[in-house]
Amino acid sequence: MTVLKQIAAITAFTGLFVSNIAAQEGLNYQVPPQEILELVKVDRAPSVSMDSKKQVLVFLYSNMYKTIEEVSEQELKLAGLRINPKTNNVSGARYYTKLSIQISRSDEPVFVKGLPANPKLTNVSWSPNEQYIAATNIVANGLELWVIDIKTQTARKISGANLNGNMGSPFKWFADSQSLLVRVLPGNRKPFIDALVTVPSGPSVSTSDGSIAQNRTYADLLKTKIDEENFELLAGSELHKVKLDGTSSIWKTTDMHLRESFSPDGKYVMITTIKRPFSYVVTYSSFPTTTCLYDQTGKLVRVVDEKPLIDNMPKGFMAVQKGKRQITWRDDHPATLYWVEALDGGDPAVEVKERDEVFTWEAPFAENGWKPLLKTPQRYGGISWGRADLAIVYDNWHNTRNEKTYLFNPADPSKGLTVLFDRNSQDEYANPGNFQTDRNGFGRYVLKLEGSLAYLIGDGYTEKGQFPFVNQIDLKTKVTKTLYRSTLTDKMETIVDIIDLKKSELLVSIQSPSEYPNYYVRKMSGKAAPISITHFENPFKKIAGVHKEVISYKRADGLELTATLYLPVGYDRKKKEKLPMVMWAYPQEFKDKNSASQNTTNPNEFIFPNYGSPIYWVTRGYAVLDNAAFPIVGEGTAEPNDSFIEQLVANAKAAIDAVDSLGYIDRRKVAVGGHSYGAFMTANLLTHSDLFAVGIARSGAYNRSLTPFGFQGEERNYWDAQETYNEMSPFNYADKMKTPMLIVHGENDNNPGTFPIQSERYFAALKGFGAPVRLVMLPKESHGYAALESILHLLWEQDQWLEKYVKNRM
């Protein structure tokens, strides 16, 4: 059913828009007013996937939203996973409904032939030779494997509905592009156990052996023996080798297969499997695993690692597990593994000269044949491989927000690391950009190099605006030369990739507030006009005349802030009619004021309404202040949250003062809202200030004692910073909060820390003290909302609240 038909059906079912509904019991799904409904009706433009040469374009089409029937399909919540046991796929997976292929930039896209009626395509993956695309198709009773021939634009099914996608993408391409390694349901697999109809044989018991295990709060953990059995059952799969003609042969017998990874030359496969014992306090990613190497026939070559259960990590964001982690293949070698191990035991509180050490292990993987490669002073952050004598190494340390980029010679490790960039990770004005890569003979991406020259693409944020760039850097002299810098001031340009250095060609995306983002090829000289290779139309023309600008203002302590202001179509900025305003924000922690004051908002970004956006209300006569900066700064030894409330209120007051000084708003009629941590912000602002007429809080947390081992950017536990936790919890001040508040939450919230009970208990407390509050629990929805019915009802609820308590406030 199309989005338009879905909306028509809902409208017919629920009747006309209702101005007031007093009863909360038995309320059917509602739809928002026409001005908002027209913006929800649009179809999503396709996403684009390209081959490595940026010549072949694949357009992937999907529906904007799902139906409530889809969201209501059965799911099992196991060890941090949500699984649809009928389709054996991740529950709620986004899918594509059709594909088209454009063979070259000058051709027209052609829709793929041979696909089934109403496909639901997921896990789209190019073959190594880029002549095929493989994808899974969700059907009523399972998951199928399909292959699309790029040249002929035709698709064919090469398996039955027997794939196991419960642990993620169920296939990997063999290096020859003629076969795939596929997770298949075991032939003798038993049905899963329905806990709702099973008589329990005893209680669930958790114990502690006395070791410290300060784990954050996780959703969907295992709780019972039945959960354990179901997890093992649904994670279990056989590995089959499936050829393009559909011929299938078993490659590995049943196990809980978690990851499969081919070496760059395709001669080895590294496979990680999950083992018992399971845990009731952490998710499956911390369960014991065994990682082994096999040859192309499935013969065991070597056990690489056996990881125990990890449920007692040290405290802190920089804490890591002991032993091997991030085991993967070197992109520049045929078959060489590398991994990192902590030198501080994984505990950031331990003082050491170097934090991590990287090891390599070359084929044929002789026993104990690995070698140390390098050590990093801070926590290891990754390696960009280049050639035998050149690689780029990264490390970082959260507490200081420092990150470093190093030059390294893998052929002569004794030379150590040479610092190339040393910066505050939150200092966007000083961001040097990202090193660019080229596809090598193994189909892996390594540094784009010409002798000692490398290339960086950066976002280009400055005090005067955003001007993306391409820089060339000589890695011997460290001298940087700018090859291209965008000069657009009325449009927003994003540099996607360097297509061809010799031809001086870039792939860019260009957009404006009323111009939908499209891909272009442009010369780095910048003189010739860019050539469009996609032609997407603006689906939101009804708000094309909305006034949009990024405003700058100061907080009381002098901190520079920004926000994006929208004014209704036709609003006369000279007459300055006083408008009601909706302000939307999300707090962010910083360790220095300089980074906190930087502007990373581009006024020329396309205006793209989505369910989480407040932009809809510009059509209802409101000014909208979106992405208002809400920095929470803690410099030196001070932690940001030590003064969270004071800074929160100061940010809000500065934003309202700024728009009020322009003469556009009635400051008595200002609403504030946010999602997740933005909801937490909203509740605190209503509690500790009288700046707002109303608040809208979606999927938030309100009692920090329910997240006792850290939350958001706070790594101290409740007992380390009890006063901070208590002061930041609006639940503790429910008797003081009297401002009208709309609380919305998905009944199946899967986000750590924002369990639905947070909203339920906060609502009960507010109601108990007589606050004007409304709680809306969206059935079957998670932390983000997916069903069209839910989205429309959410927008209706928000509009009702704003009309009653803001626009018509006396």
PDB file of C-alpha atoms in Angstrom, residues 264-357:
ATOM      1  CA  PRO A 264      41.686  -9.463   0.766  1.00  0.00           C
ATOM      2  CA  ASP A 265      43.003 -12.224  -1.536  1.00  0.00           C
ATOM      3  CA  GLY A 266      39.970 -14.400  -0.738  1.00  0.00           C
ATOM      4  CA  LYS A 267      42.058 -17.408   0.361  1.00  0.00           C
ATOM      5  CA  TYR A 268      41.037 -17.336   4.034  1.00  0.00           C
ATOM      6  CA  VAL A 269      37.822 -16.797   5.952  1.00  0.00           C
ATOM      7  CA  MET A 270      37.796 -15.545   9.544  1.00  0.00           C
ATOM      8  CA  ILE A 271      34.686 -16.666  11.408  1.00  0.00           C
ATOM      9  CA  THR A 272      33.538 -15.620  14.873  1.00  0.00           C
ATOM     10  CA  THR A 273      30.986 -17.725  16.742  1.00  0.00           C
ATOM     11  CA  ILE A 274      29.174 -17.052  20.026  1.00  0.00           C
ATOM     12  CA  LYS A 275      29.603 -19.475  22.923  1.00  0.00           C
ATOM     13  CA  ARG A 276      28.047 -20.048  26.309  1.00  0.00           C
ATOM     14  CA  PRO A 277      27.770 -18.974  29.112  1.00  0.00           C
ATOM     15  CA  PHE A 278      25.342 -16.177  28.319  1.00  0.00           C
ATOM     16  CA  SER A 279      24.688 -13.218  30.587  1.00  0.00           C
ATOM     17  CA  TYR A 280      21.593 -11.481  31.932  1.00  0.00           C
ATOM     18  CA  VAL A 281      23.357  -8.114  32.438  1.00  0.00           C
ATOM     19  CA  VAL A 282      25.032  -7.421  29.074  1.00  0.00           C
ATOM     20  CA  THR A 283      24.080  -7.827  25.414  1.00  0.00           C
ATOM     21  CA  TYR A 284      25.218 -10.520  22.989  1.00  0.00           C
ATOM     22  CA  SER A 285      28.201  -8.421  21.844  1.00  0.00           C
ATOM     23  CA  SER A 286      29.810  -9.171  25.230  1.00  0.00           C
ATOM     24  CA  PHE A 287      29.102 -12.912  25.191  1.00  0.00           C
ATOM     25  CA  PRO A 288      32.034 -15.353  24.874  1.00  0.00           C
ATOM     26  CA  THR A 289      33.248 -15.862  21.304  1.00  0.00           C
ATOM     27  CA  THR A 290      35.704 -18.001  19.394  1.00  0.00           C
ATOM     28  CA  THR A 291      37.399 -16.621  16.286  1.00  0.00           C
ATOM     29  CA  CYS A 292      38.938 -19.071  13.815  1.00  0.00           C
ATOM     30  CA  LEU A 293      40.624 -18.994  10.421  1.00  0.00           C
ATOM     31  CA  TYR A 294      39.582 -21.375   7.632  1.00  0.00           C
ATOM     32  CA  ASP A 295      40.753 -21.891   4.088  1.00  0.00           C
ATOM     33  CA  GLN A 296      38.417 -21.623   1.078  1.00  0.00           C
ATOM     34  CA  THR A 297      37.256 -25.219   1.513  1.00  0.00           C
ATOM     35  CA  GLY A 298      36.260 -24.707   5.153  1.00  0.00           C
ATOM     36  CA  LYS A 299      39.274 -26.501   6.649  1.00  0.00           C
ATOM     37  CA  LEU A 300      40.434 -25.080   9.997  1.00  0.00           C
ATOM     38  CA  VAL A 301      43.750 -23.225   9.740  1.00  0.00           C
ATOM     39  CA  ARG A 302      44.120 -21.695  13.187  1.00  0.00           C
ATOM     40  CA  VAL A 303      42.175 -20.588  16.267  1.00  0.00           C
ATOM     41  CA  VAL A 304      42.799 -16.841  16.451  1.00  0.00           C
ATOM     42  CA  ASP A 305      41.087 -15.876  19.698  1.00  0.00           C
ATOM     43  CA  GLU A 306      38.847 -17.169  22.465  1.00  0.00           C
ATOM     44  CA  LYS A 307      37.169 -14.293  24.244  1.00  0.00           C
ATOM     45  CA  PRO A 308      35.499 -14.873  27.640  1.00  0.00           C
ATOM     46  CA  LEU A 309      32.275 -13.262  28.822  1.00  0.00           C
ATOM     47  CA  ILE A 310      32.821  -9.527  29.298  1.00  0.00           C
ATOM     48  CA  ASP A 311      30.453  -8.298  32.011  1.00  0.00           C
ATOM     49  CA  ASN A 312      32.858  -6.505  34.356  1.00  0.00           C
ATOM     50  CA  MET A 313      34.472  -3.750  32.315  1.00  0.00           C
ATOM     51  CA  PRO A 314      36.343  -0.994  34.187  1.00  0.00           C
ATOM     52  CA  LYS A 315      34.627   2.367  34.636  1.00  0.00           C
ATOM     53  CA  GLY A 316      34.914   5.114  32.043  1.00  0.00           C
ATOM     54  CA  PHE A 317      34.366   5.793  28.345  1.00  0.00           C
ATOM     55  CA  MET A 318      37.963   4.802  27.610  1.00  0.00           C
ATOM     56  CA  ALA A 319      37.566   1.389  29.231  1.00  0.00           C
ATOM     57  CA  VAL A 320      38.090  -1.585  26.923  1.00  0.00           C
ATOM     58  CA  GLN A 321      38.251  -5.349  27.227  1.00  0.00           C
ATOM     59  CA  LYS A 322      41.417  -7.265  28.001  1.00  0.00           C
ATOM     60  CA  GLY A 323      43.011  -9.331  25.267  1.00  0.00           C
ATOM     61  CA  LYS A 324      42.562  -9.070  21.511  1.00  0.00           C
ATOM     62  CA  ARG A 325      40.003  -6.652  20.130  1.00  0.00           C
ATOM     63  CA  GLN A 326      39.119  -5.319  16.667  1.00  0.00           C
ATOM     64  CA  ILE A 327      40.588  -8.324  14.866  1.00  0.00           C
ATOM     65  CA  THR A 328      40.503  -7.606  11.143  1.00  0.00           C
ATOM     66  CA  TRP A 329      42.434  -7.822   7.859  1.00  0.00           C
ATOM     67  CA  ARG A 330      45.091  -5.446   6.568  1.00  0.00           C
ATOM     68  CA  ASP A 331      43.627  -3.860   3.441  1.00  0.00           C
ATOM     69  CA  ASP A 332      47.040  -3.539   1.768  1.00  0.00           C
ATOM     70  CA  HIS A 333      48.178  -7.171   2.204  1.00  0.00           C
ATOM     71  CA  PRO A 334      46.835 -10.382   0.647  1.00  0.00           C
ATOM     72  CA  ALA A 335      46.222 -12.098   4.000  1.00  0.00           C
ATOM     73  CA  THR A 336      47.500 -10.432   7.166  1.00  0.00           C
ATOM     74  CA  LEU A 337      45.488 -10.092  10.355  1.00  0.00           C
ATOM     75  CA  TYR A 338      45.950  -7.293  12.838  1.00  0.00           C
ATOM     76  CA  TRP A 339      44.415  -6.458  16.195  1.00  0.00           C
ATOM     77  CA  VAL A 340      44.937  -4.294  19.257  1.00  0.00           C
ATOM     78  CA  GLU A 341      45.466  -5.151  22.944  1.00  0.00           C
ATOM     79  CA  ALA A 342      45.283  -2.849  25.952  1.00  0.00           C
ATOM     80  CA  LEU A 343      48.519  -2.214  27.839  1.00  0.00           C
ATOM     81  CA  ASP A 344      46.629  -0.780  30.828  1.00  0.00           C
ATOM     82  CA  GLY A 345      44.409  -3.798  31.338  1.00  0.00           C
ATOM     83  CA  GLY A 346      41.625  -1.850  29.686  1.00  0.00           C
ATOM     84  CA  ASP A 347      41.342   0.443  32.711  1.00  0.00           C
ATOM     85  CA  PRO A 348      41.676   4.174  31.935  1.00  0.00           C
ATOM     86  CA  ALA A 349      42.414   4.869  35.620  1.00  0.00           C
ATOM     87  CA  VAL A 350      45.746   3.035  35.322  1.00  0.00           C
ATOM     88  CA  GLU A 351      48.636   5.396  34.541  1.00  0.00           C
ATOM     89  CA  VAL A 352      50.845   4.040  31.733  1.00  0.00           C
ATOM     90  CA  LYS A 353      53.129   5.483  29.068  1.00  0.00           C
ATOM     91  CA  GLU A 354      51.297   3.724  26.230  1.00  0.00           C
ATOM     92  CA  ARG A 355      47.668   2.584  26.278  1.00  0.00           C
ATOM     93  CA  ASP A 356      47.446   0.111  23.401  1.00  0.00           C
ATOM     94  CA  GLU A 357      49.611  -2.149  21.260  1.00  0.00           C
TER      95      GLU A 357
END
